Amino acid sequence: MVCLVCSSIWVQAQESTALLERTSRALFEAQNWEALVAMQPTLEANGMSYFAVHYRLGVAFFEQQEYYRALAEFQKAYRFDPASEALLRYLIPCYQFTEQFQAAATLDENAPHGLGWAYLENGYRFTDFSDSIQRMGYVQVALHHTVHPRLGFLHAYTGLLGGAWWGDYRQHQYFLKGAWYVGKGWTVHPFVHLIHLRAQPFVQTTYYLAGGALQKHWQRWEWQASVSQTDLGNRGPRYQWSLRADYHPWSSQKAKPFAELRQLAHRRQGQWQWRTGIRIQFSEAMRLQLAYFQGNAQNFHQENGYLVNNAIDPVARGGQVLFEVRTSKRFTFFGLVNANRQQEAFFNTNYNSVTLGWGLQLQL
């Protein structure tokens, strides 16, 4: 009797999955994406996990611009048939839409190698304490190139010129960062920054900054941990670590909140800093990033060593607005406003500084 009951249940289950298979296939062929997406919980509850069902669900999510949900289904389908050309036609752009460009390149036989893009930036800093802190100007040129689908490099040169009550200063900087995509969402970023400072009549020296970061894409999250060593300030080695988390609440990249916590340690004394913000995607060609920084720190760096603060004046807090507009497939314009609350190191006078900049990126 028990065997008959078990056999009946098994037959009913087979009939149920067969009906679900026919229904999902019919909705896919009819391009009824909304109804097919609504079937996902039922398909999962019935244990239907194979290439066709994940591929159909992925396409349905993709057509509705739910790129993160589509990516999850396509990744499951990829485990069953990694050689499927039909799958790769969706999986590759899914990685691109979620800004996992190296993951996309590893699957794309036609992914370009060599020079990727070039960048030019120019800006000026102004203060409301001009008697002691004069205007500073800077220019930066950067170049990104790929030597392998899994390995790319960013080079950047920055030159700046400024003045203070004690004299003028000139600074030349070279930054190099690698991006090695290990696989399964993991990327390793080694970086180094060399800085030659000539501050008349006191200093003429070269600083270094070196470290590495580990980045992980997981569902709607992007996690990053970094550690570095530097001799900024020429007062012995300093160590900085940071943790950053970015979250994508909308699959279509409408907005991305982020938060970062970091500590700069030197001779058993630690300076805690945090930064938070949001990036808003107005359209495919236009986005805005807002960020706020709190730290009361000096001799620190941001963006894995890309931005270095080696001024002797500590920064208490600051805000940033970054506006980006892509005018064509090759040209993107940037506008930058950065405002800080700082303290003059010799007189302990608080003052405000504002940096205005613009940039142009050319896709090569």
Short mmCIF file of C-alpha atoms in Angstrom, two decimals:
data_model
loop_
_atom_site.label_atom_id
_atom_site.label_comp_id
_atom_site.label_asym_id
_atom_site.label_seq_id
_atom_site.Cartn_x
_atom_site.Cartn_y
_atom_site.Cartn_z
CA MET A 1 0.00 0.00 0.00
CA VAL A 2 2.82 2.40 0.89
CA CYS A 3 4.54 1.70 -2.43
CA LEU A 4 1.35 2.51 -4.33
CA VAL A 5 0.99 5.85 -2.51
CA CYS A 6 4.64 6.78 -3.18
CA SER A 7 4.28 5.82 -6.82
CA SER A 8 1.16 7.97 -7.15
CA ILE A 9 2.90 10.98 -5.62
CA TRP A 10 5.89 10.54 -7.92
CA VAL A 11 3.64 10.38 -10.99
CA GLN A 12 1.80 13.53 -9.92
CA ALA A 13 5.11 15.34 -9.38
CA GLN A 14 6.28 14.32 -12.84
CA GLU A 15 3.03 15.56 -14.36
CA SER A 16 3.36 18.84 -12.44
CA THR A 17 6.92 19.53 -13.61
CA ALA A 18 6.00 18.56 -17.17
CA LEU A 19 3.14 21.09 -17.07
CA LEU A 20 5.41 23.78 -15.67
CA GLU A 21 7.97 23.05 -18.38
CA ARG A 22 5.35 23.36 -21.12
CA THR A 23 3.95 26.55 -19.59
CA SER A 24 7.35 28.25 -19.18
CA ARG A 25 8.34 27.29 -22.72
CA ALA A 26 5.07 28.64 -24.13
CA LEU A 27 5.47 31.94 -22.26
CA PHE A 28 9.06 32.21 -23.50
CA GLU A 29 8.04 31.64 -27.12
CA ALA A 30 5.23 34.18 -26.73
CA GLN A 31 7.70 36.66 -25.17
CA ASN A 32 5.39 37.11 -22.20
CA TRP A 33 8.24 38.14 -19.93
CA GLU A 34 6.13 39.40 -17.05
CA ALA A 35 4.21 36.14 -16.69
CA LEU A 36 7.38 34.09 -17.05
CA VAL A 37 9.12 36.08 -14.30
CA ALA A 38 6.10 35.50 -12.05
CA MET A 39 6.65 31.75 -12.45
CA GLN A 40 10.14 31.81 -10.92
CA PRO A 41 9.09 30.99 -7.30
CA THR A 42 6.95 28.07 -8.52
CA LEU A 43 9.72 26.69 -10.70
CA GLU A 44 12.20 26.90 -7.81
CA ALA A 45 9.74 25.31 -5.36
CA ASN A 46 9.39 22.34 -7.69
CA GLY A 47 13.18 21.91 -7.95
CA MET A 48 13.31 22.71 -11.66
CA SER A 49 16.95 23.58 -12.15
CA TYR A 50 18.40 22.90 -15.58
CA PHE A 51 19.76 24.91 -18.51
CA ALA A 52 16.51 25.68 -20.32
CA VAL A 53 14.56 26.97 -17.33
CA HIS A 54 17.40 29.21 -16.10
CA TYR A 55 18.04 30.51 -19.63
CA ARG A 56 14.36 31.40 -20.14
CA LEU A 57 14.13 33.16 -16.78
CA GLY A 58 17.37 35.01 -17.48
CA VAL A 59 16.09 36.30 -20.81
CA ALA A 60 12.79 37.36 -19.19
CA PHE A 61 14.61 39.34 -16.48
CA PHE A 62 17.01 40.78 -19.06
CA GLU A 63 14.20 42.05 -21.28
CA GLN A 64 12.69 43.78 -18.25
CA GLN A 65 16.09 45.39 -17.49
CA GLU A 66 16.41 43.41 -14.24
CA TYR A 67 20.09 42.80 -14.94
CA TYR A 68 21.19 41.49 -11.54
CA ARG A 69 18.35 38.95 -11.41
CA ALA A 70 19.05 38.02 -15.03
CA LEU A 71 22.74 37.55 -14.22
CA ALA A 72 21.92 35.16 -11.37
CA GLU A 73 19.87 32.97 -13.73
CA PHE A 74 22.44 33.09 -16.54
CA GLN A 75 25.21 32.09 -14.15
CA LYS A 76 23.18 29.04 -13.14
CA ALA A 77 22.60 28.18 -16.80
CA TYR A 78 26.32 28.61 -17.50
CA ARG A 79 27.12 25.76 -15.11
CA PHE A 80 25.08 23.40 -17.27
CA ASP A 81 26.35 24.56 -20.68
CA PRO A 82 29.28 27.01 -20.65
CA ALA A 83 29.71 26.71 -24.43
CA SER A 84 26.21 27.89 -25.35
CA GLU A 85 26.49 30.78 -27.80
CA ALA A 86 22.89 31.81 -27.16
CA LEU A 87 23.65 32.11 -23.45
CA LEU A 88 26.85 34.11 -23.97
CA ARG A 89 24.94 36.65 -26.08
CA TYR A 90 23.07 37.56 -22.90
CA LEU A 91 25.61 36.73 -20.21
CA ILE A 92 28.33 39.04 -21.56
CA PRO A 93 26.14 42.19 -21.72
CA CYS A 94 24.73 41.27 -18.30
CA TYR A 95 28.23 41.49 -16.86
CA GLN A 96 28.74 44.79 -18.68
CA PHE A 97 25.48 46.32 -17.44
CA THR A 98 26.46 45.41 -13.86
CA GLU A 99 29.93 46.96 -14.44
CA GLN A 100 31.86 43.68 -14.22
CA PHE A 101 33.83 44.42 -17.37
CA GLN A 102 36.70 42.03 -16.80
CA ALA A 103 34.31 39.14 -16.18
CA ALA A 104 32.64 40.01 -19.50
CA ALA A 105 35.99 40.18 -21.31
CA THR A 106 37.00 36.68 -20.19
CA LEU A 107 33.96 35.28 -22.03
CA ASP A 108 34.16 37.47 -25.13
CA GLU A 109 36.47 36.23 -27.87
CA ASN A 110 36.22 39.65 -29.53
CA ALA A 111 37.05 41.62 -26.40
CA PRO A 112 39.54 44.38 -27.33
CA HIS A 113 43.08 44.26 -25.96
CA GLY A 114 45.65 47.04 -25.77
CA LEU A 115 44.81 50.68 -25.10
CA GLY A 116 41.42 51.18 -23.53
CA TRP A 117 40.94 54.85 -22.70
CA ALA A 118 42.84 58.08 -22.04
CA TYR A 119 41.89 60.81 -19.57
CA LEU A 120 42.74 64.48 -19.07
CA GLU A 121 41.79 66.46 -15.96
CA ASN A 122 42.46 70.03 -14.86
CA GLY A 123 41.41 71.87 -11.72
CA TYR A 124 42.02 74.60 -9.15
CA ARG A 125 41.67 74.84 -5.38
CA PHE A 126 40.55 78.02 -3.62
CA THR A 127 40.38 78.86 0.10
CA ASP A 128 38.83 81.51 2.34
CA PHE A 129 42.23 81.85 4.08
CA SER A 130 44.11 83.22 1.09
CA ASP A 131 46.58 85.21 3.21
CA SER A 132 48.21 81.91 4.23
CA ILE A 133 46.86 79.28 1.80
CA GLN A 134 47.07 80.42 -1.80
CA ARG A 135 45.46 78.99 -4.92
CA MET A 136 46.60 75.60 -6.17
CA GLY A 137 46.32 74.26 -9.72
CA TYR A 138 46.76 70.74 -11.02
CA VAL A 139 46.65 68.72 -14.22
CA GLN A 140 46.41 64.97 -14.65
CA VAL A 141 46.75 62.62 -17.61
CA ALA A 142 45.82 58.94 -17.32
CA LEU A 143 45.87 55.89 -19.56
CA HIS A 144 44.25 52.48 -19.17
CA HIS A 145 45.32 49.42 -21.13
CA THR A 146 44.59 45.71 -21.12
CA VAL A 147 47.30 43.10 -21.63
CA HIS A 148 44.96 40.11 -21.14
CA PRO A 149 41.19 39.74 -20.61
CA ARG A 150 41.96 39.08 -16.94
CA LEU A 151 44.64 41.75 -16.48
CA GLY A 152 44.58 45.51 -16.99
CA PHE A 153 46.60 48.52 -15.78
CA LEU A 154 45.88 52.16 -15.02
CA HIS A 155 48.69 54.74 -15.29
CA ALA A 156 48.27 58.34 -14.12
CA TYR A 157 50.60 61.34 -13.95
CA THR A 158 49.65 64.39 -11.88
CA GLY A 159 51.45 67.69 -11.63
CA LEU A 160 50.40 70.45 -9.24
CA LEU A 161 51.60 73.88 -8.26
CA GLY A 162 50.57 75.90 -5.21
CA GLY A 163 51.66 78.36 -2.59
CA ALA A 164 51.43 79.16 1.11
CA TRP A 165 52.73 81.88 3.40
CA TRP A 166 55.99 79.97 3.87
CA GLY A 167 56.70 79.49 0.13
CA ASP A 168 55.71 77.71 -3.05
CA TYR A 169 55.49 74.00 -3.70
CA ARG A 170 55.56 71.80 -6.78
CA GLN A 171 54.60 68.14 -6.88
CA HIS A 172 54.92 65.41 -9.51
CA GLN A 173 53.10 62.09 -9.04
CA TYR A 174 52.95 58.75 -10.82
CA PHE A 175 50.26 56.21 -9.99
CA LEU A 176 50.02 52.60 -11.20
CA LYS A 177 47.22 50.17 -10.39
CA GLY A 178 46.60 46.70 -11.73
CA ALA A 179 43.33 44.79 -11.97
CA TRP A 180 43.65 40.99 -12.11
CA TYR A 181 40.35 39.18 -12.43
CA VAL A 182 40.78 35.85 -10.64
CA GLY A 183 37.30 34.53 -11.40
CA LYS A 184 33.92 34.01 -9.74
CA GLY A 185 33.60 37.72 -9.02
CA TRP A 186 37.04 38.13 -7.37
CA THR A 187 39.49 40.83 -8.51
CA VAL A 188 42.93 41.70 -7.05
CA HIS A 189 44.19 45.31 -7.27
CA PRO A 190 47.88 45.95 -6.50
CA PHE A 191 48.80 49.66 -6.54
CA VAL A 192 51.76 51.99 -6.06
CA HIS A 193 52.02 55.79 -5.98
CA LEU A 194 55.29 57.75 -6.19
CA ILE A 195 55.27 61.43 -5.21
CA HIS A 196 58.10 63.92 -5.64
CA LEU A 197 57.54 67.09 -3.60
CA ARG A 198 59.59 70.27 -3.67
CA ALA A 199 58.37 72.75 -1.07
CA GLN A 200 60.72 75.74 -0.91
CA PRO A 201 62.65 76.30 1.20
CA PHE A 202 61.94 73.32 3.46
CA VAL A 203 61.47 70.03 1.63
CA GLN A 204 62.61 68.22 -1.46
CA THR A 205 61.86 64.53 -1.21
CA THR A 206 60.12 61.55 -2.80
CA TYR A 207 57.35 59.68 -1.00
CA TYR A 208 55.92 56.29 -1.81
CA LEU A 209 52.62 54.54 -1.23
CA ALA A 210 52.07 50.84 -1.95
CA GLY A 211 49.38 48.31 -1.19
CA GLY A 212 46.68 46.06 -2.52
CA ALA A 213 42.93 45.56 -2.53
CA LEU A 214 40.65 42.56 -2.88
CA GLN A 215 37.28 43.10 -4.56
CA LYS A 216 34.30 40.76 -4.70
CA HIS A 217 31.04 41.02 -6.67
CA TRP A 218 28.28 39.04 -4.97
CA GLN A 219 24.69 39.37 -6.13
CA ARG A 220 23.76 43.05 -5.60
CA TRP A 221 26.81 43.75 -3.41
CA GLU A 222 30.32 44.86 -4.25
CA TRP A 223 32.78 44.41 -1.38
CA GLN A 224 36.34 45.70 -1.20
CA ALA A 225 39.08 45.45 1.43
CA SER A 226 42.45 47.17 1.07
CA VAL A 227 45.67 47.65 3.01
CA SER A 228 48.63 49.91 2.30
CA GLN A 229 51.90 51.27 3.64
CA THR A 230 53.20 54.77 3.07
CA ASP A 231 55.83 57.22 4.26
CA LEU A 232 53.75 60.33 3.57
CA GLY A 233 54.91 63.04 5.93
CA ASN A 234 58.36 61.46 6.27
CA ARG A 235 57.63 60.40 9.87
CA GLY A 236 58.10 56.67 9.55
CA PRO A 237 55.81 54.10 7.95
CA ARG A 238 52.05 54.49 8.17
CA TYR A 239 49.53 51.74 7.57
CA GLN A 240 46.04 52.26 6.28
CA TRP A 241 43.28 49.72 5.87
CA SER A 242 39.78 50.21 4.57
CA LEU A 243 36.54 48.33 4.03
CA ARG A 244 34.02 49.45 1.43
CA ALA A 245 30.58 48.15 0.48
CA ASP A 246 28.48 49.18 -2.54
CA TYR A 247 24.88 48.06 -2.85
CA HIS A 248 22.70 47.98 -5.97
CA PRO A 249 19.05 48.17 -4.89
CA TRP A 250 17.82 48.53 -8.49
CA SER A 251 18.83 46.15 -11.24
CA SER A 252 18.83 48.90 -13.85
CA GLN A 253 21.63 50.80 -12.03
CA LYS A 254 19.39 53.74 -11.10
CA ALA A 255 21.27 54.33 -7.86
CA LYS A 256 24.15 52.79 -5.93
CA PRO A 257 24.69 53.73 -2.26
CA PHE A 258 28.17 53.08 -0.87
CA ALA A 259 29.93 53.32 2.48
CA GLU A 260 33.61 53.10 3.44
CA LEU A 261 35.39 52.78 6.78
CA ARG A 262 39.14 53.17 7.09
CA GLN A 263 41.87 53.63 9.67
CA LEU A 264 45.31 55.16 9.36
CA ALA A 265 47.70 53.80 12.00
CA HIS A 266 51.05 55.33 12.96
CA ARG A 267 53.11 54.58 16.06
CA ARG A 268 50.16 52.94 17.80
CA GLN A 269 47.93 55.92 17.15
CA GLY A 270 44.97 55.41 14.85
CA GLN A 271 42.91 57.94 12.91
CA TRP A 272 39.44 56.66 12.03
CA GLN A 273 37.69 57.96 8.95
CA TRP A 274 34.47 57.17 7.16
CA ARG A 275 32.96 58.11 3.85
CA THR A 276 29.50 57.53 2.46
CA GLY A 277 27.62 58.54 -0.64
CA ILE A 278 25.40 57.57 -3.53
CA ARG A 279 25.75 57.41 -7.28
CA ILE A 280 22.60 58.21 -9.24
CA GLN A 281 22.15 57.05 -12.83
CA PHE A 282 19.78 59.48 -14.60
CA SER A 283 20.21 57.79 -17.98
CA GLU A 284 22.71 55.63 -19.86
CA ALA A 285 24.71 58.78 -20.62
CA MET A 286 24.38 60.79 -17.40
CA ARG A 287 25.11 60.13 -13.74
CA LEU A 288 25.85 62.00 -10.54
CA GLN A 289 27.84 60.98 -7.46
CA LEU A 290 27.48 62.62 -4.06
CA ALA A 291 29.84 61.78 -1.17
CA TYR A 292 30.54 62.97 2.36
CA PHE A 293 33.77 62.43 4.31
CA GLN A 294 34.44 62.66 8.06
CA GLY A 295 37.88 62.10 9.45
CA ASN A 296 39.93 64.88 11.09
CA ALA A 297 42.94 63.19 9.51
CA GLN A 298 46.06 63.99 7.53
CA ASN A 299 48.43 62.05 5.29
CA PHE A 300 45.77 59.65 4.03
CA HIS A 301 44.71 58.36 0.64
CA GLN A 302 41.48 57.36 -1.10
CA GLU A 303 40.41 55.14 -4.01
CA ASN A 304 43.20 52.61 -3.44
CA GLY A 305 45.96 55.18 -3.49
CA TYR A 306 44.68 57.10 -6.50
CA LEU A 307 43.90 60.25 -4.49
CA VAL A 308 46.58 61.24 -1.98
CA ASN A 309 46.37 63.87 0.74
CA ASN A 310 49.88 64.59 1.96
CA ALA A 311 49.28 68.18 3.06
CA ILE A 312 50.33 69.11 6.58
CA ASP A 313 46.87 70.60 7.25
CA PRO A 314 44.44 68.01 8.66
CA VAL A 315 41.03 67.57 7.00
CA ALA A 316 38.06 67.50 9.38
CA ARG A 317 35.30 66.77 6.90
CA GLY A 318 34.39 67.26 3.29
CA GLY A 319 31.87 66.72 0.54
CA GLN A 320 32.15 65.88 -3.15
CA VAL A 321 29.96 66.22 -6.21
CA LEU A 322 31.00 64.39 -9.40
CA PHE A 323 28.96 64.81 -12.57
CA GLU A 324 29.49 62.62 -15.64
CA VAL A 325 28.03 63.02 -19.14
CA ARG A 326 28.77 60.73 -22.08
CA THR A 327 28.30 62.72 -25.27
CA SER A 328 29.17 59.89 -27.67
CA LYS A 329 30.58 56.36 -27.70
CA ARG A 330 34.09 57.78 -27.39
CA PHE A 331 33.83 60.96 -25.30
CA THR A 332 32.78 61.42 -21.67
CA PHE A 333 32.94 64.72 -19.78
CA PHE A 334 33.34 65.06 -16.01
CA GLY A 335 32.72 67.94 -13.62
CA LEU A 336 34.03 67.93 -10.03
CA VAL A 337 33.36 70.03 -6.94
CA ASN A 338 35.18 69.09 -3.73
CA ALA A 339 34.75 71.11 -0.52
CA ASN A 340 36.75 70.51 2.69
CA ARG A 341 36.91 71.91 6.19
CA GLN A 342 40.60 72.05 7.22
CA GLN A 343 42.90 73.42 9.89
CA GLU A 344 46.09 75.35 9.22
CA ALA A 345 48.89 73.36 10.86
CA PHE A 346 50.95 76.28 12.23
CA PHE A 347 48.29 78.73 13.42
CA ASN A 348 45.49 76.19 14.14
CA THR A 349 43.12 78.34 12.11
CA ASN A 350 40.11 76.63 10.58
CA TYR A 351 39.42 77.39 6.93
CA ASN A 352 37.38 76.12 3.98
CA SER A 353 38.77 74.95 0.66
CA VAL A 354 36.95 74.29 -2.60
CA THR A 355 38.38 72.43 -5.58
CA LEU A 356 36.79 72.84 -9.01
CA GLY A 357 37.82 70.48 -11.79
CA TRP A 358 36.83 69.12 -15.15
CA GLY A 359 37.89 66.04 -17.10
CA LEU A 360 37.59 64.44 -20.52
CA GLN A 361 37.81 60.68 -21.17
CA LEU A 362 38.48 59.35 -24.67
CA GLN A 363 37.70 55.74 -25.53
CA LEU A 364 40.55 54.50 -27.72
#
